Short mmCIF file of C-alpha atoms in Angstrom, two decimals:
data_model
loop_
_atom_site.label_atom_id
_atom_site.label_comp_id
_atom_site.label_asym_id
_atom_site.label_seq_id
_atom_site.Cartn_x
_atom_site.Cartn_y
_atom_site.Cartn_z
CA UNK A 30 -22.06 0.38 22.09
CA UNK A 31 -18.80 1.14 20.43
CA UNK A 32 -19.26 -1.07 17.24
CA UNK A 33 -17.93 -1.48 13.58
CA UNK A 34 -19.78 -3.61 10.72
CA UNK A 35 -18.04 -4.38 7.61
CA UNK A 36 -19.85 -5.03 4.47
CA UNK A 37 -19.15 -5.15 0.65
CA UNK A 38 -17.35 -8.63 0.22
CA UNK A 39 -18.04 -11.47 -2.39
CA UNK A 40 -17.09 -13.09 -5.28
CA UNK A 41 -15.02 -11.01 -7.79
CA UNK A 42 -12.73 -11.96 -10.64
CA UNK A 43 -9.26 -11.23 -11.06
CA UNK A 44 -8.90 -7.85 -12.65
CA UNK A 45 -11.50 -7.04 -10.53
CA UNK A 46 -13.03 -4.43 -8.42
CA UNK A 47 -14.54 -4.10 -4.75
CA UNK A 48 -15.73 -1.62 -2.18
CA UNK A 49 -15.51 -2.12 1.36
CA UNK A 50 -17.16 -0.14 3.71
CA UNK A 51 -17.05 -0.32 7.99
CA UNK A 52 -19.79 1.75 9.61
CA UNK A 53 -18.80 2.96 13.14
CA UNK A 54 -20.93 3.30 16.04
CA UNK A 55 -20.65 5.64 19.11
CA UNK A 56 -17.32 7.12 17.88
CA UNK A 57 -16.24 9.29 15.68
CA UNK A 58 -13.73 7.88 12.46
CA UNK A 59 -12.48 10.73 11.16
CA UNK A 60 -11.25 11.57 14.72
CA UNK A 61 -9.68 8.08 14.99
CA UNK A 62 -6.70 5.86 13.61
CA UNK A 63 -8.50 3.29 11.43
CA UNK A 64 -6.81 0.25 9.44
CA UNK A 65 -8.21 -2.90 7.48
CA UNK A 66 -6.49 -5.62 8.37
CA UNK A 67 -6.83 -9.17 6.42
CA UNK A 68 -6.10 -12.70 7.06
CA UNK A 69 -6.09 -15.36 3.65
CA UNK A 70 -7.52 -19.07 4.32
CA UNK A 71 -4.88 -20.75 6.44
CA UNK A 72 -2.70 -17.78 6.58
CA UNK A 73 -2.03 -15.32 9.90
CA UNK A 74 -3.11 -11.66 10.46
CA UNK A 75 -1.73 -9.10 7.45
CA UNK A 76 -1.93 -5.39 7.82
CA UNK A 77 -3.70 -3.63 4.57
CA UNK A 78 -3.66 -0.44 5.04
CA UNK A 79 -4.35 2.70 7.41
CA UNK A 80 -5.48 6.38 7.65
CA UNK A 81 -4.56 8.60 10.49
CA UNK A 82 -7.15 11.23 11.41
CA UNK A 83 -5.24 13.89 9.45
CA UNK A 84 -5.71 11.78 6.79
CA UNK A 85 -2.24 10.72 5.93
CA UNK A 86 -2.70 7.06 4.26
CA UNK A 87 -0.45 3.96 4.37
CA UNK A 88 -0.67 0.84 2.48
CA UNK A 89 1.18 -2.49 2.69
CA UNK A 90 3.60 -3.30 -0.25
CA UNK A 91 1.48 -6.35 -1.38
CA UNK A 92 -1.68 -3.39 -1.82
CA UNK A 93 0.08 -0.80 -2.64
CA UNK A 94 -0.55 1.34 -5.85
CA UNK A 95 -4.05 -1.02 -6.26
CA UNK A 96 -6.03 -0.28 -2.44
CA UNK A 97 -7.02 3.25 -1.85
CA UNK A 98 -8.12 3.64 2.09
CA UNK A 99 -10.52 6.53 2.56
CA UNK A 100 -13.50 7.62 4.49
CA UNK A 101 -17.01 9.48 4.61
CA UNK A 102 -17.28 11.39 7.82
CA UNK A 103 -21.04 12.33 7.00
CA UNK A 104 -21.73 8.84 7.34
CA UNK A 105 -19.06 7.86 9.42
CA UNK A 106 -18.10 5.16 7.72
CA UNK A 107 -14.04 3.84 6.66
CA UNK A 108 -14.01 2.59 2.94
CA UNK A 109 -11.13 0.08 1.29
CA UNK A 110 -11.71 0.01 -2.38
CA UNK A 111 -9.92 -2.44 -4.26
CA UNK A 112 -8.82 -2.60 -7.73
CA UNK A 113 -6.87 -4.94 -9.97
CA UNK A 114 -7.79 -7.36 -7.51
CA UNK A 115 -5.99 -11.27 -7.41
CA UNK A 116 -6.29 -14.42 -5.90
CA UNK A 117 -3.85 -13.91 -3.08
CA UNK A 118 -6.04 -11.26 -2.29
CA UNK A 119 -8.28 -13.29 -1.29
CA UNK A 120 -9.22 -13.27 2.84
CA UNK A 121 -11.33 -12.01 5.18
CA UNK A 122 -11.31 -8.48 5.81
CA UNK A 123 -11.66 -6.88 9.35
CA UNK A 124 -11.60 -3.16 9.93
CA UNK A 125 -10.44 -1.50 13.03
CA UNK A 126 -10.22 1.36 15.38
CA UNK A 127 -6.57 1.98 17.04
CA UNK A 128 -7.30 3.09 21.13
CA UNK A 129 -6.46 6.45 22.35
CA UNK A 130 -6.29 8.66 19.13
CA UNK A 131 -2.86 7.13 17.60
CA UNK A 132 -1.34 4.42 16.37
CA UNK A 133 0.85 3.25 19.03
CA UNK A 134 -1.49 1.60 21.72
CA UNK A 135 -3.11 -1.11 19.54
CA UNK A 136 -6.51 -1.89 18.16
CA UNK A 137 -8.67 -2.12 20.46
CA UNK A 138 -12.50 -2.14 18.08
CA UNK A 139 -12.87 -4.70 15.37
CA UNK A 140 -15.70 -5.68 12.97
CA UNK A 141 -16.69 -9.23 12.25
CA UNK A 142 -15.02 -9.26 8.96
CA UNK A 143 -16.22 -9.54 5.03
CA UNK A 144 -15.10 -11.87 3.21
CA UNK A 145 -13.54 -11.52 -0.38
CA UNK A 146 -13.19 -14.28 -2.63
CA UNK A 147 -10.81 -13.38 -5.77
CA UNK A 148 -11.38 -16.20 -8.38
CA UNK A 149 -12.54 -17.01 -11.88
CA UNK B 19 9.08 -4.92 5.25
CA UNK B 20 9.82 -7.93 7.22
CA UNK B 21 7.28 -9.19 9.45
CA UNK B 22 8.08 -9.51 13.12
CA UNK B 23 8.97 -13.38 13.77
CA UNK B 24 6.98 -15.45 16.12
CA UNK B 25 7.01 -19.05 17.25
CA UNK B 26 4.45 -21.38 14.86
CA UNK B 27 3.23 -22.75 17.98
CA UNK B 28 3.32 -23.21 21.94
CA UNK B 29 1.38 -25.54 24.10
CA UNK B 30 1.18 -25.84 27.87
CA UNK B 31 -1.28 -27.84 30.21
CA UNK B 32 -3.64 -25.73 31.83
CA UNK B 33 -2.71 -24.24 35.24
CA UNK B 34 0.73 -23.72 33.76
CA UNK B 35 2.10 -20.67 32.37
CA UNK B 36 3.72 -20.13 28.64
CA UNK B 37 5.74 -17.55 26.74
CA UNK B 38 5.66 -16.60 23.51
CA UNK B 39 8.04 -14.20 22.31
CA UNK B 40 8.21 -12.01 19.38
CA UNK B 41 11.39 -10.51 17.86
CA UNK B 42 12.17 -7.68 15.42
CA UNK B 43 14.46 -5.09 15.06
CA UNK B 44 15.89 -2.05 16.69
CA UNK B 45 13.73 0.04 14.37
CA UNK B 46 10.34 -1.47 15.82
CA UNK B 47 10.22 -3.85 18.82
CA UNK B 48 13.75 -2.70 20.06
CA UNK B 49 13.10 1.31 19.48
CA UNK B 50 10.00 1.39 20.91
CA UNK B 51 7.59 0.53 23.82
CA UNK B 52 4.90 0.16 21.35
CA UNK B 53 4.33 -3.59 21.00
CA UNK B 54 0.25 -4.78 21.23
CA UNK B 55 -0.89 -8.52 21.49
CA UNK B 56 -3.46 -10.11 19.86
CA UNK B 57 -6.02 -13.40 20.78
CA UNK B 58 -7.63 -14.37 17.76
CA UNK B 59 -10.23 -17.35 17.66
CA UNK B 60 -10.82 -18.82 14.30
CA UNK B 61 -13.99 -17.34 12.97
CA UNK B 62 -14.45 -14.23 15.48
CA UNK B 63 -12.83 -10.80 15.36
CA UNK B 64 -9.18 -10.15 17.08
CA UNK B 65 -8.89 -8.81 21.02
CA UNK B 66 -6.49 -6.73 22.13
CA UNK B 67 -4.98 -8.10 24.96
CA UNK B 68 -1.71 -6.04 25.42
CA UNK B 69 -0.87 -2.42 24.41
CA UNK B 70 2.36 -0.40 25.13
CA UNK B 71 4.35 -3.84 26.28
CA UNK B 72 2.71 -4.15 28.99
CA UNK B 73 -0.53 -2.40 29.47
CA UNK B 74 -3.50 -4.52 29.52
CA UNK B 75 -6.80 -2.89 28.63
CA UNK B 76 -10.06 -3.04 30.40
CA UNK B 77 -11.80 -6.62 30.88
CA UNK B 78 -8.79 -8.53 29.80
CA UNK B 79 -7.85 -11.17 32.40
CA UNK B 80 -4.60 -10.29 34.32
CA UNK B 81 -3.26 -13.64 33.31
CA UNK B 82 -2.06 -12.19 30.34
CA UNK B 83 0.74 -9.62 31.08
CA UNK B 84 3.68 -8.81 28.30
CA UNK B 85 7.30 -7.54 28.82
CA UNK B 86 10.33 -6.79 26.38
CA UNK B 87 13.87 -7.09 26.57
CA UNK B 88 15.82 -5.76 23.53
CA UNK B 89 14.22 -6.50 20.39
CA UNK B 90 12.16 -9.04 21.67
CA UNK B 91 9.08 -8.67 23.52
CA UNK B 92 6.87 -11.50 25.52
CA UNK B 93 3.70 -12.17 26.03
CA UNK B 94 2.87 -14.56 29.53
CA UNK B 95 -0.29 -16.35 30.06
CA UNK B 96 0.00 -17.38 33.50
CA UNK B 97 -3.21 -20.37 34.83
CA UNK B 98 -3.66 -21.91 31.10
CA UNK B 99 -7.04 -22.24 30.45
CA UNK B 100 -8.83 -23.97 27.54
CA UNK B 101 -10.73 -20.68 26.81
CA UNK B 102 -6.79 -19.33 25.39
CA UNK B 103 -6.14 -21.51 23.24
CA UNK B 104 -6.27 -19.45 20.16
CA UNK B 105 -3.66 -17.46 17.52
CA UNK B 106 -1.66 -15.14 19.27
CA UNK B 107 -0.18 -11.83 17.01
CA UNK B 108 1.89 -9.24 18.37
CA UNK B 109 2.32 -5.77 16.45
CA UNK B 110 4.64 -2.81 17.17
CA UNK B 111 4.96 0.59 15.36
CA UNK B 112 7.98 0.93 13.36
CA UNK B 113 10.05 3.52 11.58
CA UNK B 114 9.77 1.60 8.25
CA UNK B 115 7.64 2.88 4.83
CA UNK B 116 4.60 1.22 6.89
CA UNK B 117 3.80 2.24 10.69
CA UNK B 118 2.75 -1.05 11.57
CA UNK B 119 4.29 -4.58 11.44
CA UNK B 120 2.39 -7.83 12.04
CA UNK B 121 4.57 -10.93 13.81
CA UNK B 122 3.34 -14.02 11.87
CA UNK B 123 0.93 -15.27 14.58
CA UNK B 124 1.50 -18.04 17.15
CA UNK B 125 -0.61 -21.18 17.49
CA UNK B 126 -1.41 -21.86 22.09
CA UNK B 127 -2.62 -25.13 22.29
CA UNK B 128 -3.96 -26.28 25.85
CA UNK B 129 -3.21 -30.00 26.27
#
């Protein structure tokens, strides 16, 4: 089944520092589109950040310059790690897979989503 | 980077059929047929329900269909059932610093 898991939320202060990781299943990441994608308490759907499977990276301006997007293709797993971290920051954190090998037909794999709770 | 701007909320009675719309620019939504839709239940992981305007993917009910016109692109869910009410998001690629732009989510309601 083709799956993702995310793991690496919790509680972190502000100033802080987190790892994110999404293990795939029965696909291949660093042959895929893959972006985290967020959504704060109350709050809609925000795109974080994505890396194409050339490895070109885009952030969000609200992550920008503090989220670095990467990935592991031994273990076939998508990283976010987050630094300087703050409360609006706070949200649960999916990761997905965009269909078809680009970034123009949608997401069509999600994980359940970690959460990440930025507070003192 | 301005987020694409969607109604807070629409409700309908079930059997009926509702639009939601999403509108943006001529450098996303307007220059491209890349708009996707997303169903979103509180507590579970997005679906994609819509890719490429109007290209539904494998599973998802034909109920749902999407269109555009302009800078604005639709999303119809035709027979309301109490199974869609959920958040509704539509995306499209863009030509901005960023290659893709969230709309701000719309609230379906089944009375």
């Amino acid at each position: 089944e083709v799956r993702l898991v995310e793991s690496g939320g919790g509680l972190i202060q502000p100033g802080g520092s987190l790892r994110l990781s999404c293990a795939a299943s029965e696909f291949t990441v660093s042959s895929s589109y893959m972006s985290w994608v967020r959504q704060a308490p109350g709050k809609g759907l925000e795109w974080v950040s994505i890396i194409y499977s050339d490895g070109n990276t885009y952030y969000a301006d609200s992550v920008k310059g503090r989220f670095t997007i990467s990935r592991d293709d031994s273990k076939n797993t998508l990283y976010l790690q987050m630094n300087n971290l703050r409360a609006e920051d706070t949200a649960v954190y999916f990761c997905a897979r965009f269909r078809n090998l680009g970034v123009t037909q949608g997401m069509d794999v999600w994980g359940q989503g970690t959460t990440v709770t930025v507070s003192s | 980077q301005s987020a694409l701007t969607q109604p807070a909320s629409v409700s309908g009675s079930p059997g009926q059929s509702i639009t939601l719309s999403c509108t943006g620019t001529s450098s996303d939504i307007g220059g491209y047929n890349y708009v996707s839709w997303y169903q979103h239940h509180p507590g579970r992981a997005p679906k994609l329900m819509i890719y490429k305007v109007n290209n539904r993917p494998s599973g998802v009910s034909n109920r749902f269909s999407g269109s555009k016109s302009g800078n604005t692109a639709s999303l119809t869910i035709s027979g309301l059932q109490a199974e869609d009410e959920a958040d509704y998001y539509c995306t499209s690629y863009t030509t901005s610093s960023t290659p893709v732009l969230f709309g701000g989510g719309t609230k379906v309601t089944v009375l």
